[in-house]
Amino acid sequence: MGRKVNPIGFRLKVNRDWDARWFAEKQRYTEQLHEDFQIRRYIRSEAQRAGVSRLEIERYPNQLLVTIHTARPGILIGRKGEAVKKMRQGLEEMTGKKVKVEVSEIEKPDTDAALIAENIASQLEKRIGHSRAMKRAISQAMRQGAQGIRIEVSGRLAGADMARREWASEGRIPRNTLRADIDYGTAEALTTFGRIGVKVWVYKGDVLRDDKSKPAGEPKEAYVTP
């Protein structure tokens, strides 16, 4: 068996930042970590139809900043902001702190790995063929500007007696290259034959740092190659 590394964790502080940014003393670390899990579960349960991809949590002394990356901000915000206001009140009751909720729209949802995985999983639950779902997702992602995509499904595919794994890809997926901007997402489809796992890798280009143009001590900007 080969060792497999999560593509997002592999690139932390290279071209990807943490989804939770805060510091806590040893005594309160466990408590705040479980609070983060509760916040993520609560938001995903309240916004199941909003296409939530990522949740970023930042902690301040008396305030929490939660940034929600979604493909359908209108559904998440609601009419006159009622839905997001209700969500903020629920989070404040849960944490006992002042919570600020920001909504960020995903411009190209067809190239977001988490949304692609959830979409394929929902199709598998509706008994759509896995090969058809994968091919459709690949063509949509490449049409939206992705430089490469790989989709892998595993489980009792098509109701087979023995579980197996199938994958399809198009373009380049340089998983060992640190400068490569690779988005990764997983999902599970709960079918009548059991769970089917879905993994998606999306390559969006190389992130290069312009080290020479900036003097020492100044932050270096990153840009994505077309």
PDB file of C-alpha atoms in Angstrom:
ATOM      1  CA  MET A   1       0.000   0.000   0.000  1.00  0.00           C
ATOM      2  CA  GLY A   2       1.295   3.443  -0.886  1.00  0.00           C
ATOM      3  CA  ARG A   3       1.091   6.315   1.549  1.00  0.00           C
ATOM      4  CA  LYS A   4      -1.509   8.915   0.635  1.00  0.00           C
ATOM      5  CA  VAL A   5      -1.316  12.532   1.793  1.00  0.00           C
ATOM      6  CA  ASN A   6      -4.232  14.958   1.834  1.00  0.00           C
ATOM      7  CA  PRO A   7      -3.489  17.490  -0.954  1.00  0.00           C
ATOM      8  CA  ILE A   8      -4.744  20.426   1.146  1.00  0.00           C
ATOM      9  CA  GLY A   9      -2.747  19.540   4.270  1.00  0.00           C
ATOM     10  CA  PHE A  10       0.310  18.887   2.088  1.00  0.00           C
ATOM     11  CA  ARG A  11       0.213  22.494   0.791  1.00  0.00           C
ATOM     12  CA  LEU A  12      -0.563  24.391   4.011  1.00  0.00           C
ATOM     13  CA  LYS A  13       1.468  27.633   4.245  1.00  0.00           C
ATOM     14  CA  VAL A  14       2.689  27.079   0.666  1.00  0.00           C
ATOM     15  CA  ASN A  15      -0.370  28.170  -1.299  1.00  0.00           C
ATOM     16  CA  ARG A  16      -3.194  27.309   1.113  1.00  0.00           C
ATOM     17  CA  ASP A  17      -4.124  28.678   4.553  1.00  0.00           C
ATOM     18  CA  TRP A  18      -5.882  26.969   7.460  1.00  0.00           C
ATOM     19  CA  ASP A  19      -9.698  26.970   7.554  1.00  0.00           C
ATOM     20  CA  ALA A  20      -9.583  27.680  11.313  1.00  0.00           C
ATOM     21  CA  ARG A  21      -7.294  30.514  12.444  1.00  0.00           C
ATOM     22  CA  TRP A  22      -6.996  30.979  16.197  1.00  0.00           C
ATOM     23  CA  PHE A  23      -4.713  30.299  19.153  1.00  0.00           C
ATOM     24  CA  ALA A  24      -5.677  28.851  22.519  1.00  0.00           C
ATOM     25  CA  GLU A  25      -3.895  27.813  25.681  1.00  0.00           C
ATOM     26  CA  LYS A  26      -3.584  24.108  26.411  1.00  0.00           C
ATOM     27  CA  GLN A  27      -6.504  24.144  28.858  1.00  0.00           C
ATOM     28  CA  ARG A  28      -9.003  25.627  26.365  1.00  0.00           C
ATOM     29  CA  TYR A  29      -7.752  24.099  23.116  1.00  0.00           C
ATOM     30  CA  THR A  30      -9.965  20.976  23.270  1.00  0.00           C
ATOM     31  CA  GLU A  31     -13.032  23.001  24.192  1.00  0.00           C
ATOM     32  CA  GLN A  32     -12.612  25.437  21.282  1.00  0.00           C
ATOM     33  CA  LEU A  33     -11.784  22.646  18.840  1.00  0.00           C
ATOM     34  CA  HIS A  34     -15.055  20.837  19.622  1.00  0.00           C
ATOM     35  CA  GLU A  35     -16.863  24.161  19.411  1.00  0.00           C
ATOM     36  CA  ASP A  36     -15.502  24.520  15.852  1.00  0.00           C
ATOM     37  CA  PHE A  37     -16.907  21.083  14.999  1.00  0.00           C
ATOM     38  CA  GLN A  38     -20.315  22.102  16.389  1.00  0.00           C
ATOM     39  CA  ILE A  39     -20.296  25.338  14.368  1.00  0.00           C
ATOM     40  CA  ARG A  40     -19.495  23.475  11.135  1.00  0.00           C
ATOM     41  CA  ARG A  41     -22.178  20.835  11.751  1.00  0.00           C
ATOM     42  CA  TYR A  42     -24.773  23.484  12.594  1.00  0.00           C
ATOM     43  CA  ILE A  43     -24.095  25.607   9.481  1.00  0.00           C
ATOM     44  CA  ARG A  44     -24.086  22.614   7.127  1.00  0.00           C
ATOM     45  CA  SER A  45     -27.359  21.321   8.573  1.00  0.00           C
ATOM     46  CA  GLU A  46     -28.999  24.761   8.273  1.00  0.00           C
ATOM     47  CA  ALA A  47     -27.682  25.401   4.736  1.00  0.00           C
ATOM     48  CA  GLN A  48     -28.018  22.009   3.051  1.00  0.00           C
ATOM     49  CA  ARG A  49     -29.463  23.491  -0.162  1.00  0.00           C
ATOM     50  CA  ALA A  50     -27.053  26.450  -0.364  1.00  0.00           C
ATOM     51  CA  GLY A  51     -24.074  24.545  -1.805  1.00  0.00           C
ATOM     52  CA  VAL A  52     -21.609  25.274   1.026  1.00  0.00           C
ATOM     53  CA  SER A  53     -18.040  24.372   0.074  1.00  0.00           C
ATOM     54  CA  ARG A  54     -15.762  25.796   2.799  1.00  0.00           C
ATOM     55  CA  LEU A  55     -16.150  27.314   6.265  1.00  0.00           C
ATOM     56  CA  GLU A  56     -13.445  29.588   7.695  1.00  0.00           C
ATOM     57  CA  ILE A  57     -13.438  30.393  11.410  1.00  0.00           C
ATOM     58  CA  GLU A  58     -11.401  33.184  12.992  1.00  0.00           C
ATOM     59  CA  ARG A  59     -11.443  33.834  16.736  1.00  0.00           C
ATOM     60  CA  TYR A  60     -10.931  37.149  18.534  1.00  0.00           C
ATOM     61  CA  PRO A  61     -11.121  37.800  22.315  1.00  0.00           C
ATOM     62  CA  ASN A  62     -14.905  38.358  22.351  1.00  0.00           C
ATOM     63  CA  GLN A  63     -15.925  37.695  18.765  1.00  0.00           C
ATOM     64  CA  LEU A  64     -16.059  34.957  16.141  1.00  0.00           C
ATOM     65  CA  LEU A  65     -15.781  35.625  12.420  1.00  0.00           C
ATOM     66  CA  VAL A  66     -17.303  32.868  10.270  1.00  0.00           C
ATOM     67  CA  THR A  67     -16.825  33.072   6.486  1.00  0.00           C
ATOM     68  CA  ILE A  68     -19.075  30.788   4.434  1.00  0.00           C
ATOM     69  CA  HIS A  69     -18.055  29.980   0.850  1.00  0.00           C
ATOM     70  CA  THR A  70     -21.221  29.051  -1.032  1.00  0.00           C
ATOM     71  CA  ALA A  71     -22.404  28.617  -4.607  1.00  0.00           C
ATOM     72  CA  ARG A  72     -25.893  29.977  -3.829  1.00  0.00           C
ATOM     73  CA  PRO A  73     -25.541  33.035  -1.572  1.00  0.00           C
ATOM     74  CA  GLY A  74     -29.166  34.064  -2.172  1.00  0.00           C
ATOM     75  CA  ILE A  75     -30.492  30.919  -0.487  1.00  0.00           C
ATOM     76  CA  LEU A  76     -28.058  31.296   2.423  1.00  0.00           C
ATOM     77  CA  ILE A  77     -28.846  34.989   3.029  1.00  0.00           C
ATOM     78  CA  GLY A  78     -32.599  34.616   2.583  1.00  0.00           C
ATOM     79  CA  ARG A  79     -35.196  37.308   1.992  1.00  0.00           C
ATOM     80  CA  LYS A  80     -33.949  40.601   3.472  1.00  0.00           C
ATOM     81  CA  GLY A  81     -31.198  38.665   5.288  1.00  0.00           C
ATOM     82  CA  GLU A  82     -33.576  36.702   7.514  1.00  0.00           C
ATOM     83  CA  ALA A  83     -31.873  33.311   7.045  1.00  0.00           C
ATOM     84  CA  VAL A  84     -28.354  34.523   7.821  1.00  0.00           C
ATOM     85  CA  LYS A  85     -29.659  36.547  10.794  1.00  0.00           C
ATOM     86  CA  LYS A  86     -31.320  33.436  12.214  1.00  0.00           C
ATOM     87  CA  MET A  87     -28.100  31.480  11.697  1.00  0.00           C
ATOM     88  CA  ARG A  88     -26.061  34.176  13.461  1.00  0.00           C
ATOM     89  CA  GLN A  89     -28.415  34.157  16.449  1.00  0.00           C
ATOM     90  CA  GLY A  90     -28.163  30.367  16.680  1.00  0.00           C
ATOM     91  CA  LEU A  91     -24.360  30.543  16.636  1.00  0.00           C
ATOM     92  CA  GLU A  92     -24.336  33.228  19.349  1.00  0.00           C
ATOM     93  CA  GLU A  93     -26.555  31.075  21.575  1.00  0.00           C
ATOM     94  CA  MET A  94     -24.293  28.072  20.972  1.00  0.00           C
ATOM     95  CA  THR A  95     -20.977  29.838  21.642  1.00  0.00           C
ATOM     96  CA  GLY A  96     -22.004  32.607  24.045  1.00  0.00           C
ATOM     97  CA  LYS A  97     -19.986  35.146  22.026  1.00  0.00           C
ATOM     98  CA  LYS A  98     -20.708  37.770  19.418  1.00  0.00           C
ATOM     99  CA  VAL A  99     -20.629  36.166  15.966  1.00  0.00           C
ATOM    100  CA  LYS A 100     -20.105  37.895  12.626  1.00  0.00           C
ATOM    101  CA  VAL A 101     -21.136  35.886   9.552  1.00  0.00           C
ATOM    102  CA  GLU A 102     -19.752  36.739   6.114  1.00  0.00           C
ATOM    103  CA  VAL A 103     -20.952  35.101   2.901  1.00  0.00           C
ATOM    104  CA  SER A 104     -18.509  34.639   0.002  1.00  0.00           C
ATOM    105  CA  GLU A 105     -19.829  33.576  -3.404  1.00  0.00           C
ATOM    106  CA  ILE A 106     -18.025  30.867  -5.394  1.00  0.00           C
ATOM    107  CA  GLU A 107     -17.795  32.230  -8.936  1.00  0.00           C
ATOM    108  CA  LYS A 108     -17.173  28.867 -10.646  1.00  0.00           C
ATOM    109  CA  PRO A 109     -18.916  26.095  -8.669  1.00  0.00           C
ATOM    110  CA  ASP A 110     -18.176  23.557 -11.431  1.00  0.00           C
ATOM    111  CA  THR A 111     -14.450  23.761 -10.548  1.00  0.00           C
ATOM    112  CA  ASP A 112     -14.895  23.455  -6.758  1.00  0.00           C
ATOM    113  CA  ALA A 113     -13.855  19.952  -5.650  1.00  0.00           C
ATOM    114  CA  ALA A 114     -16.168  19.732  -2.622  1.00  0.00           C
ATOM    115  CA  LEU A 115     -19.230  20.804  -4.628  1.00  0.00           C
ATOM    116  CA  ILE A 116     -18.367  18.391  -7.460  1.00  0.00           C
ATOM    117  CA  ALA A 117     -18.069  15.505  -4.976  1.00  0.00           C
ATOM    118  CA  GLU A 118     -21.410  16.362  -3.322  1.00  0.00           C
ATOM    119  CA  ASN A 119     -23.084  16.666  -6.722  1.00  0.00           C
ATOM    120  CA  ILE A 120     -21.844  13.224  -7.828  1.00  0.00           C
ATOM    121  CA  ALA A 121     -22.878  11.701  -4.486  1.00  0.00           C
ATOM    122  CA  SER A 122     -26.404  13.098  -4.833  1.00  0.00           C
ATOM    123  CA  GLN A 123     -26.628  11.679  -8.370  1.00  0.00           C
ATOM    124  CA  LEU A 124     -25.533   8.249  -7.138  1.00  0.00           C
ATOM    125  CA  GLU A 125     -28.265   8.368  -4.479  1.00  0.00           C
ATOM    126  CA  LYS A 126     -30.765   9.016  -7.289  1.00  0.00           C
ATOM    127  CA  ARG A 127     -29.499   5.837  -9.036  1.00  0.00           C
ATOM    128  CA  ILE A 128     -27.749   7.642 -11.876  1.00  0.00           C
ATOM    129  CA  GLY A 129     -24.829   5.641 -13.307  1.00  0.00           C
ATOM    130  CA  HIS A 130     -21.450   6.495 -11.799  1.00  0.00           C
ATOM    131  CA  SER A 131     -19.670   6.599 -15.176  1.00  0.00           C
ATOM    132  CA  ARG A 132     -22.202   9.045 -16.577  1.00  0.00           C
ATOM    133  CA  ALA A 133     -22.009  11.278 -13.484  1.00  0.00           C
ATOM    134  CA  MET A 134     -18.197  11.352 -13.565  1.00  0.00           C
ATOM    135  CA  LYS A 135     -17.955  12.120 -17.294  1.00  0.00           C
ATOM    136  CA  ARG A 136     -20.480  14.947 -16.999  1.00  0.00           C
ATOM    137  CA  ALA A 137     -18.654  16.514 -14.026  1.00  0.00           C
ATOM    138  CA  ILE A 138     -15.293  16.281 -15.831  1.00  0.00           C
ATOM    139  CA  SER A 139     -16.598  17.953 -18.995  1.00  0.00           C
ATOM    140  CA  GLN A 140     -18.234  20.789 -16.997  1.00  0.00           C
ATOM    141  CA  ALA A 141     -15.060  21.429 -14.964  1.00  0.00           C
ATOM    142  CA  MET A 142     -12.811  21.529 -18.040  1.00  0.00           C
ATOM    143  CA  ARG A 143     -15.283  23.847 -19.766  1.00  0.00           C
ATOM    144  CA  GLN A 144     -15.138  26.220 -16.767  1.00  0.00           C
ATOM    145  CA  GLY A 145     -11.345  26.545 -16.998  1.00  0.00           C
ATOM    146  CA  ALA A 146      -9.865  23.750 -14.860  1.00  0.00           C
ATOM    147  CA  GLN A 147      -6.487  22.530 -16.118  1.00  0.00           C
ATOM    148  CA  GLY A 148      -7.052  19.002 -14.843  1.00  0.00           C
ATOM    149  CA  ILE A 149      -9.532  16.920 -12.853  1.00  0.00           C
ATOM    150  CA  ARG A 150      -9.559  13.414 -11.396  1.00  0.00           C
ATOM    151  CA  ILE A 151     -12.639  11.725  -9.904  1.00  0.00           C
ATOM    152  CA  GLU A 152     -12.545   8.449  -7.999  1.00  0.00           C
ATOM    153  CA  VAL A 153     -15.526   6.437  -6.713  1.00  0.00           C
ATOM    154  CA  SER A 154     -15.315   3.310  -4.564  1.00  0.00           C
ATOM    155  CA  GLY A 155     -17.839   0.920  -3.069  1.00  0.00           C
ATOM    156  CA  ARG A 156     -20.524  -1.432  -4.369  1.00  0.00           C
ATOM    157  CA  LEU A 157     -20.844   0.340  -7.706  1.00  0.00           C
ATOM    158  CA  ALA A 158     -24.051  -0.433  -9.630  1.00  0.00           C
ATOM    159  CA  GLY A 159     -25.069  -2.817  -6.843  1.00  0.00           C
ATOM    160  CA  ALA A 160     -22.193  -5.268  -7.456  1.00  0.00           C
ATOM    161  CA  ASP A 161     -21.606  -7.983  -4.846  1.00  0.00           C
ATOM    162  CA  MET A 162     -17.938  -7.039  -4.476  1.00  0.00           C
ATOM    163  CA  ALA A 163     -16.783  -3.469  -3.836  1.00  0.00           C
ATOM    164  CA  ARG A 164     -14.412  -1.963  -6.363  1.00  0.00           C
ATOM    165  CA  ARG A 165     -12.812   1.337  -7.254  1.00  0.00           C
ATOM    166  CA  GLU A 166     -13.089   3.232 -10.527  1.00  0.00           C
ATOM    167  CA  TRP A 167     -11.626   6.563 -11.571  1.00  0.00           C
ATOM    168  CA  ALA A 168     -11.626   8.949 -14.513  1.00  0.00           C
ATOM    169  CA  SER A 169      -9.431  11.953 -15.251  1.00  0.00           C
ATOM    170  CA  GLU A 170      -8.672  14.598 -17.839  1.00  0.00           C
ATOM    171  CA  GLY A 171      -5.795  17.077 -18.079  1.00  0.00           C
ATOM    172  CA  ARG A 172      -2.905  17.219 -15.578  1.00  0.00           C
ATOM    173  CA  ILE A 173      -3.024  16.487 -11.828  1.00  0.00           C
ATOM    174  CA  PRO A 174       0.530  17.084 -10.437  1.00  0.00           C
ATOM    175  CA  ARG A 175      -0.197  15.875  -6.903  1.00  0.00           C
ATOM    176  CA  ASN A 176       3.468  15.872  -5.809  1.00  0.00           C
ATOM    177  CA  THR A 177       4.172  19.454  -6.947  1.00  0.00           C
ATOM    178  CA  LEU A 178       3.866  21.873  -4.026  1.00  0.00           C
ATOM    179  CA  ARG A 179       3.335  24.967  -6.173  1.00  0.00           C
ATOM    180  CA  ALA A 180       0.342  23.322  -7.901  1.00  0.00           C
ATOM    181  CA  ASP A 181      -2.997  24.764  -6.792  1.00  0.00           C
ATOM    182  CA  ILE A 182      -4.985  21.551  -6.283  1.00  0.00           C
ATOM    183  CA  ASP A 183      -8.443  21.621  -4.736  1.00  0.00           C
ATOM    184  CA  TYR A 184      -9.569  18.400  -3.032  1.00  0.00           C
ATOM    185  CA  GLY A 185     -12.987  17.306  -1.828  1.00  0.00           C
ATOM    186  CA  THR A 186     -14.754  14.163  -0.636  1.00  0.00           C
ATOM    187  CA  ALA A 187     -18.347  13.052  -0.184  1.00  0.00           C
ATOM    188  CA  GLU A 188     -20.315   9.896   0.616  1.00  0.00           C
ATOM    189  CA  ALA A 189     -23.412   8.609  -1.140  1.00  0.00           C
ATOM    190  CA  LEU A 190     -25.791   6.564   1.048  1.00  0.00           C
ATOM    191  CA  THR A 191     -27.353   4.050  -1.378  1.00  0.00           C
ATOM    192  CA  THR A 192     -29.483   0.938  -0.809  1.00  0.00           C
ATOM    193  CA  PHE A 193     -26.356  -1.221  -1.390  1.00  0.00           C
ATOM    194  CA  GLY A 194     -24.185   0.701   1.102  1.00  0.00           C
ATOM    195  CA  ARG A 195     -22.002   3.769   1.143  1.00  0.00           C
ATOM    196  CA  ILE A 196     -20.116   4.874  -1.968  1.00  0.00           C
ATOM    197  CA  GLY A 197     -17.152   7.200  -1.468  1.00  0.00           C
ATOM    198  CA  VAL A 198     -16.339  10.001  -3.901  1.00  0.00           C
ATOM    199  CA  LYS A 199     -12.969  11.785  -4.131  1.00  0.00           C
ATOM    200  CA  VAL A 200     -12.250  14.738  -6.424  1.00  0.00           C
ATOM    201  CA  TRP A 201      -8.978  16.488  -7.323  1.00  0.00           C
ATOM    202  CA  VAL A 202      -9.095  19.718  -9.383  1.00  0.00           C
ATOM    203  CA  TYR A 203      -5.913  21.339 -10.738  1.00  0.00           C
ATOM    204  CA  LYS A 204      -6.265  25.103 -11.257  1.00  0.00           C
ATOM    205  CA  GLY A 205      -2.708  26.081 -12.228  1.00  0.00           C
ATOM    206  CA  ASP A 206       0.613  26.813 -10.519  1.00  0.00           C
ATOM    207  CA  VAL A 207       0.902  29.435  -7.768  1.00  0.00           C
ATOM    208  CA  LEU A 208       4.217  31.251  -8.166  1.00  0.00           C
ATOM    209  CA  ARG A 209       5.729  33.663  -5.635  1.00  0.00           C
ATOM    210  CA  ASP A 210       7.501  36.781  -6.890  1.00  0.00           C
ATOM    211  CA  ASP A 211      10.377  36.739  -4.363  1.00  0.00           C
ATOM    212  CA  LYS A 212      12.781  39.048  -6.214  1.00  0.00           C
ATOM    213  CA  SER A 213      10.468  42.007  -6.763  1.00  0.00           C
ATOM    214  CA  LYS A 214       9.779  42.539  -3.038  1.00  0.00           C
ATOM    215  CA  PRO A 215      12.350  43.848  -0.541  1.00  0.00           C
ATOM    216  CA  ALA A 216      13.173  41.725   2.489  1.00  0.00           C
ATOM    217  CA  GLY A 217      10.546  41.880   5.219  1.00  0.00           C
ATOM    218  CA  GLU A 218       7.626  42.814   2.977  1.00  0.00           C
ATOM    219  CA  PRO A 219       4.835  40.288   2.231  1.00  0.00           C
ATOM    220  CA  LYS A 220       5.159  38.481  -1.086  1.00  0.00           C
ATOM    221  CA  GLU A 221       2.158  38.345  -3.376  1.00  0.00           C
ATOM    222  CA  ALA A 222       1.080  35.138  -5.055  1.00  0.00           C
ATOM    223  CA  TYR A 223      -0.523  34.766  -8.434  1.00  0.00           C
ATOM    224  CA  VAL A 224      -1.920  31.872 -10.407  1.00  0.00           C
ATOM    225  CA  THR A 225      -0.568  31.107 -13.839  1.00  0.00           C
ATOM    226  CA  PRO A 226      -3.211  31.069 -16.568  1.00  0.00           C
TER     227      PRO A 226
END
